[in-house]
CSV table of C-alpha atoms in Angstrom, one decimal:
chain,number,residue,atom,x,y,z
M,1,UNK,CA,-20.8,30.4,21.5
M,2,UNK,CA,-20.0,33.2,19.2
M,3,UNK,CA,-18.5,32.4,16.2
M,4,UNK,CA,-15.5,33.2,14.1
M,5,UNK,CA,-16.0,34.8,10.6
M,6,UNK,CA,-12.9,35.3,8.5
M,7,UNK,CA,-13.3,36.1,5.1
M,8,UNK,CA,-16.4,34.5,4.4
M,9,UNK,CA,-19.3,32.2,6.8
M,10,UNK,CA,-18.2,29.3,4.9
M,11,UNK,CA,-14.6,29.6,5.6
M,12,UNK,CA,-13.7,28.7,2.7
M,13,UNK,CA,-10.9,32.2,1.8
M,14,UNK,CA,-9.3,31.1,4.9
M,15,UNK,CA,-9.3,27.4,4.5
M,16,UNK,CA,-8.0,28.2,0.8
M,17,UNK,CA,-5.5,30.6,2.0
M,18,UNK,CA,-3.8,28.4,4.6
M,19,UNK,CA,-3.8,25.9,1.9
M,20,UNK,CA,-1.8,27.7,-0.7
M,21,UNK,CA,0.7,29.3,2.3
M,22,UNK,CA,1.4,25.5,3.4
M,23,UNK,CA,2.1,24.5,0.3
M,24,UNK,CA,4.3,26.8,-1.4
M,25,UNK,CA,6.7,26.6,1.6
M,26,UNK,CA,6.7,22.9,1.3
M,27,UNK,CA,7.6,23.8,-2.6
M,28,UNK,CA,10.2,26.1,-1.7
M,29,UNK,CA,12.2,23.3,0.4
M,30,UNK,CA,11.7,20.6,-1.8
M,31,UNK,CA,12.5,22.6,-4.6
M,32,UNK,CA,15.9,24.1,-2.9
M,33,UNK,CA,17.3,20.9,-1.1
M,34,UNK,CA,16.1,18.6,-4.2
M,35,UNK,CA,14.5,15.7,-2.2
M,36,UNK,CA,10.4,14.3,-1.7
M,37,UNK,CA,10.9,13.7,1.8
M,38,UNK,CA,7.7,16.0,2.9
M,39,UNK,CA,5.8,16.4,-0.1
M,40,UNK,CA,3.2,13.9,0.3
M,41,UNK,CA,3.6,14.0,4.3
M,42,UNK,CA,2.4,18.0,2.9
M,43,UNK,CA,-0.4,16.9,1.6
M,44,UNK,CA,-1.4,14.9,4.5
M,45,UNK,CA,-0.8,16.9,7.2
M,46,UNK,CA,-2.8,19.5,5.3
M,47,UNK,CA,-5.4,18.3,5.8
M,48,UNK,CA,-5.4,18.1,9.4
M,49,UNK,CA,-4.7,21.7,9.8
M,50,UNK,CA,-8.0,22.3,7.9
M,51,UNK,CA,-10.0,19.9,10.2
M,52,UNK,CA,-8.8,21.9,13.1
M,53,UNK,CA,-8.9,25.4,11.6
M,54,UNK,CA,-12.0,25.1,10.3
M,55,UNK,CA,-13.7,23.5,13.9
M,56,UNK,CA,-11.9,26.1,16.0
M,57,UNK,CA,-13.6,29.0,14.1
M,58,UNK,CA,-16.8,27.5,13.9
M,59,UNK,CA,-16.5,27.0,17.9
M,60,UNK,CA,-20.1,25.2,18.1
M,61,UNK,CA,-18.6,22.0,18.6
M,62,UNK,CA,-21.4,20.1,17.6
M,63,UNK,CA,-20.8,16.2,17.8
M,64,UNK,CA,-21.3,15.7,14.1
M,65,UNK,CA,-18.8,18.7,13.9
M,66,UNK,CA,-16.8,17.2,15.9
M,67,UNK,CA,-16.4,13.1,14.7
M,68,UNK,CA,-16.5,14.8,11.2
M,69,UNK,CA,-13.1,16.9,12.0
M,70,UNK,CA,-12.0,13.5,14.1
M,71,UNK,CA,-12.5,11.5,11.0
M,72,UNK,CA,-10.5,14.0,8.3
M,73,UNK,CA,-7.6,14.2,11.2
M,74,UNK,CA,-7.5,10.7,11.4
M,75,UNK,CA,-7.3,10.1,7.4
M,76,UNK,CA,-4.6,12.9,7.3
M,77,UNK,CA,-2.5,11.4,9.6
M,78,UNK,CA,-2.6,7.8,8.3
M,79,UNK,CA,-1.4,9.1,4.7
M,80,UNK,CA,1.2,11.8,6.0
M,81,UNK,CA,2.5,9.3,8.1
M,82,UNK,CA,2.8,6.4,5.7
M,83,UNK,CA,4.0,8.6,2.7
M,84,UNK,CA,6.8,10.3,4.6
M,85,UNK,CA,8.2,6.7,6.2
M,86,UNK,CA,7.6,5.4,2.7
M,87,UNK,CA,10.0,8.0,0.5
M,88,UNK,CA,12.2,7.4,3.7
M,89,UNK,CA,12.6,3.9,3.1
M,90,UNK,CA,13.4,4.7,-0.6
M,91,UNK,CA,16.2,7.4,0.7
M,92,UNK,CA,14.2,10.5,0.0
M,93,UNK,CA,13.4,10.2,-3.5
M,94,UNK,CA,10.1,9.6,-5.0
M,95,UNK,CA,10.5,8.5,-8.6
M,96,UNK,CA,7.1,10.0,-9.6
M,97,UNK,CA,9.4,13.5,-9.6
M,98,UNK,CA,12.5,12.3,-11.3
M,99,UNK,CA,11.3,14.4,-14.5
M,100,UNK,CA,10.2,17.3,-13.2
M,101,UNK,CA,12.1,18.4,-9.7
M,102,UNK,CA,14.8,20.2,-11.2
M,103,UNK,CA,12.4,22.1,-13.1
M,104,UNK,CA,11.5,24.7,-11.1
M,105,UNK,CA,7.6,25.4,-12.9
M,106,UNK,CA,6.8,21.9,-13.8
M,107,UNK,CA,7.6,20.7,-10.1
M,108,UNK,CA,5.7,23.9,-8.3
M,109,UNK,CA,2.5,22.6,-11.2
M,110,UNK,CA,2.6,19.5,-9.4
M,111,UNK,CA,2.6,21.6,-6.0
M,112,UNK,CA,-0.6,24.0,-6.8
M,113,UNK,CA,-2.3,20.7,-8.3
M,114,UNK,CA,-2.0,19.5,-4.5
M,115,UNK,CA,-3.5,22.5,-3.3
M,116,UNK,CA,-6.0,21.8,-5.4
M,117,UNK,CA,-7.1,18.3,-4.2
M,118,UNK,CA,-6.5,19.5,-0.5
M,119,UNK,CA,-9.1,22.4,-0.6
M,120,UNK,CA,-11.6,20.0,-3.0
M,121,UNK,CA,-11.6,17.2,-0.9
M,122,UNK,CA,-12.0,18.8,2.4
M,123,UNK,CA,-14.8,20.9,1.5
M,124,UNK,CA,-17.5,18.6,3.4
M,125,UNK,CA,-15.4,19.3,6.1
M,126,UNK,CA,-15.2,23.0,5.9
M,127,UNK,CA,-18.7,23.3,5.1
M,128,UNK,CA,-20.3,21.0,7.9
M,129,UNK,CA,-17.6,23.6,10.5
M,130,UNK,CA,-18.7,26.9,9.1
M,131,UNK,CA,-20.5,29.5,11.0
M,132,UNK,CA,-22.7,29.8,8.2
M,133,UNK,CA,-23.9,26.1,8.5
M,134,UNK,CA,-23.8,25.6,12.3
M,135,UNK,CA,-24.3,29.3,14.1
M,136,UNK,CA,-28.1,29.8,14.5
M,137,UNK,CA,-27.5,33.5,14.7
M,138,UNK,CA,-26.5,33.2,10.7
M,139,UNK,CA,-29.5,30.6,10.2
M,140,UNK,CA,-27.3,27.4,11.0
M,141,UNK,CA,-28.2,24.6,13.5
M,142,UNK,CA,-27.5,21.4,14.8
M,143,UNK,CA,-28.5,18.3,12.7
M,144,UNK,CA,-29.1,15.6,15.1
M,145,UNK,CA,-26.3,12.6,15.5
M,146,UNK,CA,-26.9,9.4,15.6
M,147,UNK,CA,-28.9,8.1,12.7
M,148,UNK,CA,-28.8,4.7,11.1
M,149,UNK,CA,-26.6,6.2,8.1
M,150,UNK,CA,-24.6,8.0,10.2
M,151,UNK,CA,-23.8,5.2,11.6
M,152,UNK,CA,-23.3,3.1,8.3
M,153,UNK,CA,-21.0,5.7,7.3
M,154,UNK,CA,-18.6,5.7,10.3
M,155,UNK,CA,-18.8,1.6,9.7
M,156,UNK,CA,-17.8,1.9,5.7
M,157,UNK,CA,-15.5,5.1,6.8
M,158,UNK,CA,-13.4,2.4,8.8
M,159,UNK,CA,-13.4,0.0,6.6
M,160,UNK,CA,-12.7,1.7,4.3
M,161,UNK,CA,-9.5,3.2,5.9
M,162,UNK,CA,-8.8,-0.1,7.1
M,163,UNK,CA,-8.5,-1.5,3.5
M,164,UNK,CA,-6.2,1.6,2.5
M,165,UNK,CA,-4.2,1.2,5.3
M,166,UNK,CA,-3.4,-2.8,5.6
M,167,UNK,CA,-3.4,-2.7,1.5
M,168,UNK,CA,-0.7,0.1,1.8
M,169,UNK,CA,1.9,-1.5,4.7
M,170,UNK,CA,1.5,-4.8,2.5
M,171,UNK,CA,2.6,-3.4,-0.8
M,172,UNK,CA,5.1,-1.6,1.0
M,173,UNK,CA,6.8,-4.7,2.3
M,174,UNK,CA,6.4,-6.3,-0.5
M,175,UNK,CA,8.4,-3.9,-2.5
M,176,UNK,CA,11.2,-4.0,0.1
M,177,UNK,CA,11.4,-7.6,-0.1
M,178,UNK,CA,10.9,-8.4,-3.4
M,179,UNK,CA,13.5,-9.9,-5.6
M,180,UNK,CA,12.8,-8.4,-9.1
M,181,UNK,CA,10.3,-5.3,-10.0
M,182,UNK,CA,8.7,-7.8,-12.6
M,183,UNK,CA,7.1,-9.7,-9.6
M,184,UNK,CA,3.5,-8.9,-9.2
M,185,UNK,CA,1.9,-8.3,-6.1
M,186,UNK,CA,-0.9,-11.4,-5.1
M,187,UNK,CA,-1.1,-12.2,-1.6
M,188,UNK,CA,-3.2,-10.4,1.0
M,189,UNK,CA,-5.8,-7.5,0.1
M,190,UNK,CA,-4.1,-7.7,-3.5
M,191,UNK,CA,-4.8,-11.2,-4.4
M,192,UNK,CA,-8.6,-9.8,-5.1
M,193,UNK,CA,-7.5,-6.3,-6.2
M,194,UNK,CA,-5.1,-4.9,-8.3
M,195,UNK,CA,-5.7,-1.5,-6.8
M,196,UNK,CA,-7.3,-2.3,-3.7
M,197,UNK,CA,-5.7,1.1,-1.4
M,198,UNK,CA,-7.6,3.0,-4.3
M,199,UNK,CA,-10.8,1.1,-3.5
M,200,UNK,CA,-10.2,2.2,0.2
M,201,UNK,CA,-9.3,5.6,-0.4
M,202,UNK,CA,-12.5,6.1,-2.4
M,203,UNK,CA,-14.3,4.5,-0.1
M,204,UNK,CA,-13.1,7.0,2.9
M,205,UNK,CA,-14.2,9.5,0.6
M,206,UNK,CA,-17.5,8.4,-0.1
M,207,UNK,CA,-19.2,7.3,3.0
M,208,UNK,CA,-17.3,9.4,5.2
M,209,UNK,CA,-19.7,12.0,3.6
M,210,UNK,CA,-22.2,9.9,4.0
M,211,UNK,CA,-21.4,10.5,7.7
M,212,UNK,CA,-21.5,13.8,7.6
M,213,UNK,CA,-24.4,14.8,5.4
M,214,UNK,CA,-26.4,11.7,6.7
M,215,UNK,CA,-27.8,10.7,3.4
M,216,UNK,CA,-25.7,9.2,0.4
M,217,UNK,CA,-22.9,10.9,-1.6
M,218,UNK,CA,-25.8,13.1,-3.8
M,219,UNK,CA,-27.2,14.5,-0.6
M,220,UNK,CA,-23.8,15.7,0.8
M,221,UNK,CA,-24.6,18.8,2.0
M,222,UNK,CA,-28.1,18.7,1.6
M,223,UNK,CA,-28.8,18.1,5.6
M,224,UNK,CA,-28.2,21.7,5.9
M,225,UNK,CA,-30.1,23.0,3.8
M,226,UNK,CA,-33.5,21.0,4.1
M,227,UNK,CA,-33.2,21.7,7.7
M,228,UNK,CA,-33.6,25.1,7.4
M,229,UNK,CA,-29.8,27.1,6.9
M,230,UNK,CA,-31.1,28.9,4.0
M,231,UNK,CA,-28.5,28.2,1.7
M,232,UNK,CA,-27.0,25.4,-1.4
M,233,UNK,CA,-24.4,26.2,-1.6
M,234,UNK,CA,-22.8,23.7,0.4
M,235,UNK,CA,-24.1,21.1,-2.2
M,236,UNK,CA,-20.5,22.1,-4.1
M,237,UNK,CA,-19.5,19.7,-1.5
M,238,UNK,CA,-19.9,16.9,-4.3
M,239,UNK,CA,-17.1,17.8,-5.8
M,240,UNK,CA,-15.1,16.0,-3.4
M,241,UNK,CA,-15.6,12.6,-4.3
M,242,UNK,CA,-16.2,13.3,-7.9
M,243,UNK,CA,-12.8,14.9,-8.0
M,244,UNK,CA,-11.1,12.1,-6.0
M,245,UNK,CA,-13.0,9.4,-8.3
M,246,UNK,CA,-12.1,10.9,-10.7
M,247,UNK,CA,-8.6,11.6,-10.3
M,248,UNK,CA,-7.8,7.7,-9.2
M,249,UNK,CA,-9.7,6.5,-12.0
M,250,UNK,CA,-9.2,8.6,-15.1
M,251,UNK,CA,-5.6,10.8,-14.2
M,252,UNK,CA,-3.1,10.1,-11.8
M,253,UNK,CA,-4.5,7.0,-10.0
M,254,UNK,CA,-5.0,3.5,-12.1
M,255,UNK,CA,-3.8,4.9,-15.5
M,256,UNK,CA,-0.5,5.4,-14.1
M,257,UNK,CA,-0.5,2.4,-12.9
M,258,UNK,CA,-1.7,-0.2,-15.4
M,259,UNK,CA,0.0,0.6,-18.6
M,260,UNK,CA,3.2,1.6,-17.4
M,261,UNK,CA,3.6,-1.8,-16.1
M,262,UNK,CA,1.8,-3.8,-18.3
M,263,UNK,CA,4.5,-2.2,-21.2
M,264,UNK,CA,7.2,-3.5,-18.8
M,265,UNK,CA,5.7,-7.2,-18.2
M,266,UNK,CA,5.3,-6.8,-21.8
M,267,UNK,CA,8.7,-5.9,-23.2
M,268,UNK,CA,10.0,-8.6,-20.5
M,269,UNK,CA,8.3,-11.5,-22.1
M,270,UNK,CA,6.2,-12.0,-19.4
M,271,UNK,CA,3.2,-10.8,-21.5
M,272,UNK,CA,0.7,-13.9,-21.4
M,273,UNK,CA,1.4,-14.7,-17.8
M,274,UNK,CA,0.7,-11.1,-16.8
M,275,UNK,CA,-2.7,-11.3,-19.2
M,276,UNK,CA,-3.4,-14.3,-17.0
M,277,UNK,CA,-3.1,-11.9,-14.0
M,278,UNK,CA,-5.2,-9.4,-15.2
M,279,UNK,CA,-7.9,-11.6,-16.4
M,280,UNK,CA,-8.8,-13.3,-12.7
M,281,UNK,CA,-7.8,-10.5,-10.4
M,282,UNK,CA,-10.7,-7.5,-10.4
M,283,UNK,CA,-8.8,-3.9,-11.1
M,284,UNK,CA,-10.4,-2.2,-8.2
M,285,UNK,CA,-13.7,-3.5,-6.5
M,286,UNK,CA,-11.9,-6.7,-3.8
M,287,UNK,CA,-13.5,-9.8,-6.0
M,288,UNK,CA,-12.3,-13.4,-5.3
M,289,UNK,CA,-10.6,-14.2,-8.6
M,290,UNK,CA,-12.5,-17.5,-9.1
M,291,UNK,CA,-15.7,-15.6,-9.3
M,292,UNK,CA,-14.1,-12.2,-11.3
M,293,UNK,CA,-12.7,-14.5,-14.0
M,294,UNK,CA,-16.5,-15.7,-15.1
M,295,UNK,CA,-17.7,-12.8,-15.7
M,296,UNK,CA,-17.6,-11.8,-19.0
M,297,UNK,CA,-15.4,-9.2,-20.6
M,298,UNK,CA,-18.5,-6.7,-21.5
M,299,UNK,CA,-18.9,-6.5,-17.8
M,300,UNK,CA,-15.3,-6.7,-16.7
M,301,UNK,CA,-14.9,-3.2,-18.6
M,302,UNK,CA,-17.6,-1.6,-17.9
M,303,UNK,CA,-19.9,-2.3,-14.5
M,304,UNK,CA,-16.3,-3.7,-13.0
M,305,UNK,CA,-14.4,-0.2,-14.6
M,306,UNK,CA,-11.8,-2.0,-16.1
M,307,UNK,CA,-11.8,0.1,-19.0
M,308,UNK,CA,-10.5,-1.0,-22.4
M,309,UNK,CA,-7.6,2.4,-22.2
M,310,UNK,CA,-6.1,0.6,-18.9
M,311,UNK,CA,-4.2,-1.8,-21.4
M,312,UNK,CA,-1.3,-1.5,-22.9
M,313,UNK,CA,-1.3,-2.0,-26.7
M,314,UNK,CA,2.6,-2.9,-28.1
M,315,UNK,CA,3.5,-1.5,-31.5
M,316,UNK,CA,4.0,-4.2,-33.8
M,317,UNK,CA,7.4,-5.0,-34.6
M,318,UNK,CA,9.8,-3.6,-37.7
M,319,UNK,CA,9.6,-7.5,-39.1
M,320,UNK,CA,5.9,-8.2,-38.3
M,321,UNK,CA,5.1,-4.5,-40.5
M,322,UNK,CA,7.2,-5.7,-43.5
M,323,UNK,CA,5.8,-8.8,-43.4
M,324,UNK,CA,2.0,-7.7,-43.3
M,325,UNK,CA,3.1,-5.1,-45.9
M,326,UNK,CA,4.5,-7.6,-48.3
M,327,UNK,CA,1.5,-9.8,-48.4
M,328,UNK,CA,-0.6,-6.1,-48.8
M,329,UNK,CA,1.7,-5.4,-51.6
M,330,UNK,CA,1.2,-9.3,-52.8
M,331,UNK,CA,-2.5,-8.8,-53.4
M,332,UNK,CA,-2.7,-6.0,-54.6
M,333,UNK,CA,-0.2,-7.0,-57.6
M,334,UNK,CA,-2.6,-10.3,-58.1
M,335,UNK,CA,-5.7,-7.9,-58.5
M,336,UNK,CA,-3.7,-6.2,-60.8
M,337,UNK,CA,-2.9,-9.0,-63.2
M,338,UNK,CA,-5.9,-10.3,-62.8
């Protein structure tokens, strides 16, 4: 079946065209009427219309093509879906944009930094569609479905969704029902994680590539090319998961999450019951917190990634400083005389 070329064989131009377009005119009507009602349901639904594009102008159809698209669809319309019904239970408003949505640059920054992750993370997606990769008159083929990792991937893929969705609806409820914003989330997925939709986001991301590419998240888009496409450039295809690793864990993800509400358990007095939290529940990989609190704190930060700059450190109080500098000031006359 003859395929589509637009821009480029890898579809990317198109796929990073449609992206920008889809964007900015979710931009223009959040910015205008002042709500978040669709900007995350943007981001999701994004990246559905890049499944499809991208598997329509391929037109091979392959079955890997096709459970690959099926997967990205799926993912898309589980976060669109949940996000918008979210900010509609809050009334429209999301309070991660409280600073920044009547500022027209700062709020269309956050807006291109979607377009951004949208483009990144569906490259596998793109790639494994693309006439270059799948038309045998432009030295593509068909990589053979069916393997055992393909099928460990579709097995972590849903499970890992399955995590992100069920921790998602329960933290949801739990916010709707919950008395005061001090009270910390422990029962269900998050009595063994403190982040465990993040777990199952990363996840997704991870070993749905695995699917895809057949072979772990460093041979992403190496199928291709050892089976003959003449090409490595789809090996860019690891940006993906680094980016969305990296994001959640380093940026926008945990760190936004951890101090900011450790400084408020903090400055509520609720500072060594909250310690207590943080010492038997694991930060992202599900743990039972019986086992997660023996192991020790060299492990906890690093093989466990609960990194020492997760925690919040509180500046020491106006009387605790004059008191630590009168005994500094104390000493140092006593050397003196002596």
């Amino acid at each position: 079946m003859a395929t589509q070329e637009v821009l480029d064989t890898f579809l990317l131009g198109i796929a990073a065209l449609v992206t920008v377009f889809y964007q900015l005119l979710f931009f223009i009507i959040a910015y205008f009427f002042q709500f978040d009602k669709f900007t995350d349901f943007a981001g999701g639904s994004n990246f559905i219309i890049i499944a499809i594009i991208s598997l329509v102008l391929g037109q091979e159809y392959y079955t890997r093509q096709v459970v690959a698209a099926t997967l990205q669809i799926v993912w898309g319309i589980r976060l669109g879906a949940f996000c918008y019904y979210r900010v509609y239970k809050s009334g429209g408003f999301d309070s991660r944009f409280d600073e920044m949505r009547e500022k027209f640059f700062n709020f269309l920054g956050f807006w291109i930094f979607q377009m951004v992750w949208v483009w990144t993370c569906s490259l596998p997606v793109i790639f494994v569609n693309s006439p270059r990769v799948g038309d045998p008159e432009r030295g593509g083929r068909d990589v053979d479905f069916g393997t055992a990792t393909d099928i460990i991937g579709l097995v972590l893929f849903v499970f890992g969704l399955s995590i992100e969705s069920i921790a998602d609806i329960q933290k949801l409820r739990f916010r709707l029902s919950r008395s005061s914003s001090l009270e910390i989330m422990e029962k269900g997925v998050w009595a063994w994680s403190r982040h465990p939709n993040y777990f199952g986001e990363i996840t997704v991301i991870f070993f749905e590539l695995i699917f895809i590419f057949k072979w772990g998240i460093f041979f992403l888009c190496i199928q291709p090319t050892i089976s003959g496409v003449g090409t490595n450039l789809p090996w860019i295809s690891i940006l993906s998961p680094l980016f969305t690793t990296t994001l959640l864990l380093f940026v926008s993800g945990i760190p936004l999450a951890e101090r900011p509400t450790q400084k408020k358990q903090v400055e509520a007095g609720n500072e060594a019951s909250y310690l207590s939290y943080l010492e038997r529940t694991s930060i992202l990989i599900p743990l039972p917190p019986a086992l997660y609190k023996r192991f020790p704190e060299s492990i906890k930060r690093t093989i466990l990634l609960d990194f020492p700059f997760y925690r919040y450190k509180a500046p020491a109080s106006p009387k605790l400083l004059s008191t630590e500098n009168t005994k500094t000031s104390t000493a140092e006359n006593e050397q003196d005389e002596s």
